C-alpha positions as semicolon CSV with decimal commas, in nm:
position;residue;x (nm);y (nm);z (nm)
1;M;4,847;2,321;-12,343
2;P;5,082;2,068;-12,214
3;F;4,994;1,756;-12,400
4;K;5,047;1,935;-12,747
5;H;5,423;1,964;-12,640
6;N;5,450;1,578;-12,528
7;A;5,254;1,424;-12,790
8;Y;5,524;1,209;-12,877
9;R;5,587;1,044;-12,548
10;R;5,223;1,096;-12,412
11;H;5,173;0,742;-12,359
12;R;5,444;0,729;-12,091
13;I;5,283;1,022;-11,903
14;G;5,036;0,918;-11,619
15;K;4,687;1,080;-11,636
16;M;4,618;1,293;-11,369
17;K;4,317;1,176;-11,125
18;F;4,092;1,373;-10,960
19;K;3,829;1,290;-10,651
20;V;3,512;1,471;-10,591
21;T;3,482;1,564;-10,250
22;N;3,108;1,676;-10,253
23;W;2,962;1,377;-10,425
24;R;2,653;1,329;-10,232
25;E;2,542;1,714;-10,295
26;Y;2,665;1,702;-10,660
27;E;2,465;1,395;-10,733
28;T;2,133;1,571;-10,565
29;G;2,189;1,859;-10,784
30;L;2,242;1,650;-11,110
31;R;1,924;1,498;-11,036
32;R;1,767;1,832;-10,948
33;R;1,854;1,941;-11,320
34;G;1,593;1,702;-11,486
35;S;1,333;1,799;-11,237
36;L;0,979;1,888;-11,364
37;T;0,912;2,096;-11,065
38;L;0,781;2,454;-11,181
39;W;0,681;2,748;-10,999
40;V;0,555;3,094;-11,084
41;T;0,619;3,381;-10,856
42;P;0,351;3,675;-10,811
43;E;0,598;3,922;-10,996
44;A;0,595;3,679;-11,301
45;L;0,217;3,650;-11,287
46;S;0,153;4,008;-11,264
47;S;0,445;4,087;-11,572
48;W;0,294;3,766;-11,770
49;R;0,069;4,025;-12,001
50;A;0,239;4,288;-12,188
51;P;0,197;4,671;-12,049
52;K;-0,016;4,879;-12,276
53;R;0,154;5,088;-12,520
54;T;0,110;5,435;-12,570
55;T;0,222;5,491;-12,912
56;R;0,045;5,406;-13,221
57;G;-0,009;5,062;-13,316
58;G;-0,173;4,729;-13,180
59;Q;-0,155;4,641;-12,825
60;P;0,091;4,348;-12,766
61;R;-0,077;4,051;-12,549
62;Y;0,223;3,899;-12,425
63;S;0,528;4,044;-12,245
64;D;0,901;3,957;-12,301
65;L;0,869;3,740;-11,979
66;A;0,624;3,519;-12,147
67;I;0,786;3,484;-12,466
68;E;1,129;3,407;-12,287
69;T;0,941;3,151;-12,073
70;A;0,813;2,950;-12,364
71;L;1,171;2,964;-12,571
72;T;1,352;2,854;-12,228
73;L;1,126;2,550;-12,192
74;G;1,167;2,463;-12,550
75;L;1,540;2,470;-12,525
76;V;1,555;2,262;-12,186
77;F;1,335;1,984;-12,297
78;G;1,438;2,003;-12,672
79;L;1,091;2,065;-12,829
80;R;1,010;2,265;-13,152
81;L;0,751;2,572;-13,124
82;R;0,435;2,403;-13,164
83;Q;0,532;2,141;-12,896
84;T;0,656;2,410;-12,673
85;E;0,315;2,566;-12,698
86;G;0,117;2,268;-12,614
87;F;0,373;2,184;-12,325
88;L;0,321;2,505;-12,157
89;T;-0,030;2,500;-12,170
90;S;-0,053;2,153;-12,015
91;V;0,196;2,254;-11,761
92;L;-0,013;2,603;-11,671
93;K;-0,324;2,382;-11,644
94;L;-0,170;2,125;-11,437
95;I;-0,049;2,376;-11,156
96;G;-0,384;2,562;-11,174
97;L;-0,286;2,911;-11,339
98;D;-0,535;3,076;-11,575
99;L;-0,285;3,231;-11,820
100;V;-0,295;3,252;-12,161
101;V;0,000;3,077;-12,334
102;P;0,140;3,261;-12,682
103;D;0,101;3,060;-12,988
104;H;0,395;2,929;-13,188
105;T;0,366;3,185;-13,477
106;T;0,399;3,486;-13,196
107;V;0,695;3,315;-13,038
108;S;0,880;3,262;-13,362
109;R;0,803;3,642;-13,467
110;R;0,901;3,776;-13,101
111;A;1,213;3,571;-13,086
112;N;1,335;3,795;-13,373
113;K;1,326;4,127;-13,130
114;P;1,684;4,254;-13,054
115;R;1,775;4,202;-12,680
116;A;2,057;4,380;-12,518
117;P;2,304;4,137;-12,373
118;N;2,264;4,065;-11,988
119;K;2,537;4,217;-11,788
120;R;2,682;4,054;-11,497
121;H;2,678;4,371;-11,240
122;S;2,905;4,352;-10,968
123;D;2,652;4,467;-10,708
124;R;2,500;4,123;-10,757
125;F;2,802;3,989;-10,603
126;P;2,949;4,223;-10,345
127;E;3,185;3,964;-10,164
128;K;3,377;3,881;-10,489
129;G;3,676;4,088;-10,624
130;P;3,821;4,093;-10,959
131;V;3,748;3,808;-11,198
132;H;3,959;3,593;-11,399
133;V;3,824;3,551;-11,739
134;L;3,869;3,289;-12,003
135;I;3,757;3,352;-12,362
136;D;3,722;3,109;-12,634
137;S;3,482;3,064;-12,975
138;T;3,329;2,772;-13,137
139;G;3,104;2,693;-13,427
140;L;2,732;2,618;-13,440
141;Q;2,572;2,473;-13,753
142;V;2,261;2,658;-13,869
143;Y;1,978;2,482;-14,088
144;G;2,057;2,393;-14,429
145;A;2,074;2,092;-14,681
146;G;2,281;1,790;-14,561
147;Q;2,632;1,719;-14,669
148;W;2,544;1,392;-14,819
149;L;2,392;1,616;-15,112
150;E;2,722;1,736;-15,193
151;E;2,896;1,404;-15,156
152;K;2,642;1,206;-15,348
153;H;2,485;1,450;-15,606
154;G;2,777;1,724;-15,647
155;V;2,495;1,961;-15,524
156;K;2,652;2,269;-15,329
157;S;2,538;2,242;-14,988
158;R;2,351;2,532;-14,792
159;R;2,500;2,425;-14,488
160;A;2,633;2,702;-14,278
161;W;2,741;2,818;-13,938
162;R;2,784;3,062;-13,701
163;K;3,038;3,159;-13,438
164;L;3,007;3,167;-13,059
165;H;3,262;3,360;-12,846
166;L;3,232;3,296;-12,479
167;A;3,366;3,471;-12,161
168;L;3,385;3,249;-11,861
169;D;3,456;3,304;-11,488
170;A;3,732;3,097;-11,402
171;D;3,631;3,074;-11,031
172;S;3,256;2,965;-11,101
173;S;3,269;2,839;-11,477
174;D;2,978;3,069;-11,535
175;I;2,941;3,231;-11,888
176;I;2,952;3,602;-11,799
177;A;2,934;3,724;-12,152
178;H;2,865;3,604;-12,520
179;V;2,874;3,735;-12,844
180;M;2,740;3,547;-13,180
181;T;2,883;3,625;-13,495
182;D;2,905;3,497;-13,858
183;R;3,188;3,259;-13,941
184;D;3,404;3,514;-14,111
185;A;3,445;3,721;-13,797
186;G;3,807;3,687;-13,615
187;D;3,832;3,607;-13,257
188;A;4,039;3,891;-13,160
189;S;3,777;4,133;-13,298
190;Q;3,504;4,023;-13,042
191;V;3,727;4,055;-12,733
192;E;3,628;4,400;-12,688
193;P;3,234;4,334;-12,756
194;L;3,283;4,072;-12,481
195;L;3,463;4,277;-12,220
196;D;3,182;4,562;-12,268
197;Q;2,937;4,303;-12,099
198;I;3,134;4,272;-11,803
199;D;3,122;4,536;-11,519
200;M;3,351;4,391;-11,268
201;P;3,741;4,464;-11,282
202;I;3,919;4,180;-11,457
203;A;4,226;4,011;-11,255
204;Q;4,362;3,813;-11,535
205;F;4,255;3,760;-11,881
206;T;4,365;3,411;-12,056
207;A;4,311;3,302;-12,413
208;D;4,471;3,102;-12,681
209;G;4,713;3,199;-12,931
210;A;4,448;3,299;-13,188
211;Y;4,393;3,611;-12,952
212;D;4,783;3,715;-12,961
213;G;4,822;4,081;-13,105
214;E;4,842;4,424;-12,932
215;P;4,458;4,496;-13,010
216;T;4,377;4,223;-12,759
217;Y;4,609;4,366;-12,507
218;A;4,498;4,701;-12,581
219;A;4,093;4,610;-12,524
220;V;4,191;4,432;-12,207
221;I;4,405;4,742;-12,061
222;R;4,104;4,990;-12,160
223;H;3,880;4,769;-11,952
224;T;4,119;4,720;-11,640
225;A;4,442;4,886;-11,643
226;D;4,626;4,671;-11,419
227;A;4,486;4,330;-11,547
228;E;4,718;4,052;-11,635
229;V;4,708;3,927;-11,972
230;V;4,805;3,555;-12,064
231;I;4,815;3,474;-12,406
232;P;5,096;3,236;-12,552
233;P;5,241;3,443;-12,824
234;R;5,329;3,264;-13,159
235;A;5,640;3,043;-13,210
236;N;5,796;3,297;-13,429
237;A;5,722;3,585;-13,182
238;V;6,009;3,851;-13,128
239;E;6,012;4,109;-12,868
240;R;5,941;4,492;-12,999
241;Q;6,272;4,697;-12,916
242;H;6,065;5,038;-12,894
243;D;5,789;4,888;-12,680
244;D;5,725;4,978;-12,291
245;P;5,951;4,776;-12,088
246;T;5,652;4,697;-11,897
247;N;5,479;4,551;-12,202
248;Q;5,307;4,211;-12,091
249;R;5,382;4,034;-12,444
250;N;5,764;4,113;-12,462
251;Q;5,756;3,965;-12,103
252;H;5,577;3,656;-12,205
253;I;5,827;3,615;-12,494
254;A;6,139;3,660;-12,294
255;T;6,015;3,416;-12,036
256;I;5,930;3,153;-12,294
257;N;6,270;3,209;-12,452
258;A;6,451;3,183;-12,110
259;D;6,268;2,910;-11,929
260;G;6,073;2,728;-12,205
261;R;5,678;2,737;-12,290
262;M;5,594;2,453;-12,008
263;K;5,731;2,636;-11,715
264;W;5,577;2,975;-11,852
265;Q;5,219;2,776;-11,861
266;A;5,298;2,655;-11,491
267;A;5,411;3,001;-11,394
268;T;5,113;3,204;-11,533
269;G;4,821;2,941;-11,479
270;Y;4,738;2,887;-11,847
271;G;4,624;2,560;-11,781
272;K;4,285;2,696;-11,646
273;R;4,221;2,791;-12,018
274;S;4,076;2,439;-12,042
275;L;3,789;2,534;-11,830
276;V;3,627;2,736;-12,108
277;E;3,676;2,448;-12,326
278;T;3,489;2,239;-12,099
279;A;3,215;2,488;-12,094
280;I;3,206;2,473;-12,486
281;G;3,171;2,095;-12,450
282;R;2,889;2,143;-12,205
283;Y;2,717;2,392;-12,420
284;K;2,709;2,119;-12,716
285;S;2,640;1,818;-12,504
286;I;2,343;1,966;-12,332
287;I;2,210;2,239;-12,561
288;G;2,353;2,093;-12,896
289;G;2,562;2,191;-13,160
290;R;2,313;2,305;-13,393
291;L;2,095;2,619;-13,378
292;R;1,748;2,574;-13,441
293;A;1,648;2,940;-13,520
294;R;1,685;3,033;-13,908
295;S;1,712;3,428;-13,876
296;F;2,017;3,574;-13,725
297;A;1,831;3,774;-13,447
298;A;1,641;3,467;-13,345
299;Q;1,957;3,282;-13,339
300;Q;2,117;3,568;-13,107
301;T;1,808;3,507;-12,874
302;E;1,858;3,146;-12,863
303;V;2,197;3,183;-12,792
304;A;2,156;3,417;-12,521
305;L;1,878;3,179;-12,343
306;S;2,116;2,881;-12,372
307;C;2,382;3,047;-12,181
308;A;2,138;3,142;-11,913
309;V;2,004;2,753;-11,910
310;L;2,353;2,632;-11,868
311;N;2,427;2,892;-11,594
312;R;2,103;2,781;-11,408
313;M;2,191;2,415;-11,452
314;L;2,568;2,485;-11,322
315;A;2,403;2,645;-10,998
316;C;2,219;2,313;-10,930
317;A;2,514;2,100;-10,948
318;R;2,872;2,224;-10,919
319;S;3,140;1,975;-10,828
320;K;3,422;2,027;-10,605
321;S;3,746;1,816;-10,693
322;V;4,082;1,761;-10,571
323;R;4,369;1,628;-10,766
324;L;4,510;1,281;-10,615
325;K;4,877;1,270;-10,573
326;F;5,077;0,943;-10,545
327;A;5,404;0,907;-10,371
328;I;5,659;0,782;-10,589
329;A;5,888;0,498;-10,434
């Protein structure tokens, strides 16, 4: 990012200022995010109970829709499973619906059920062309002993963390793909699993230097042959002599060597990568930086629902801002 290359004189660089052009609409949407107005569609009512199974075993009482509804309400309002059960029971009673609420043990057990990632199909957005994909990762803490045990008593802490990989649409700031792994998984290794969740063609793929390498370029080109890949090469990177002259990484290295990294960032639009960092900050400020579920499968379900909740909230309130430019005398 530009500020990293100007750290020694950052105090002399004026901060960019922006103005929100749709403030009235944006403010209304922000209030709507906290609204308790709930409604249940007829399709949801008919799908609340699970369909009868034809194989051997007990009959399930609740559909996946009922379980996901309970888990989603718990995430939005910061409730534990028992409190979620009581909250959903009271809400359905207030709106006059005679639906049986799944108990907390059932919700906990069913949260471990593997779920396929929700793909963002291009037929849902027929007017939208190729997307600009931004990718980054962050850490999420999981349940364990506090760090003070290790500092005070020398006890080895059980605290661990997972790594959440996100793919963002640069135009809408929606999370269009996500993968959760353990902390040992490399960032570049999760590019292909993220791209597998995106059915639309990619116009530009932007990521930071942690994704630099031929495997990332190859994964993007396999998804969309004419996609533009914008990844800053490492400082000591050199052009490969035997590669194809159209190799994008070689072109980036040559441009940086000729014009400098700052001009390369402005020419390629690398500054948009800050939007995915903003999305990560939004995730941790609204959802939190710690996973509530204890098993890995339940944590994957929690992350999937959290991303869906953030997209819903963003659809309620989306600001439109323009940069203010000041004339220099």
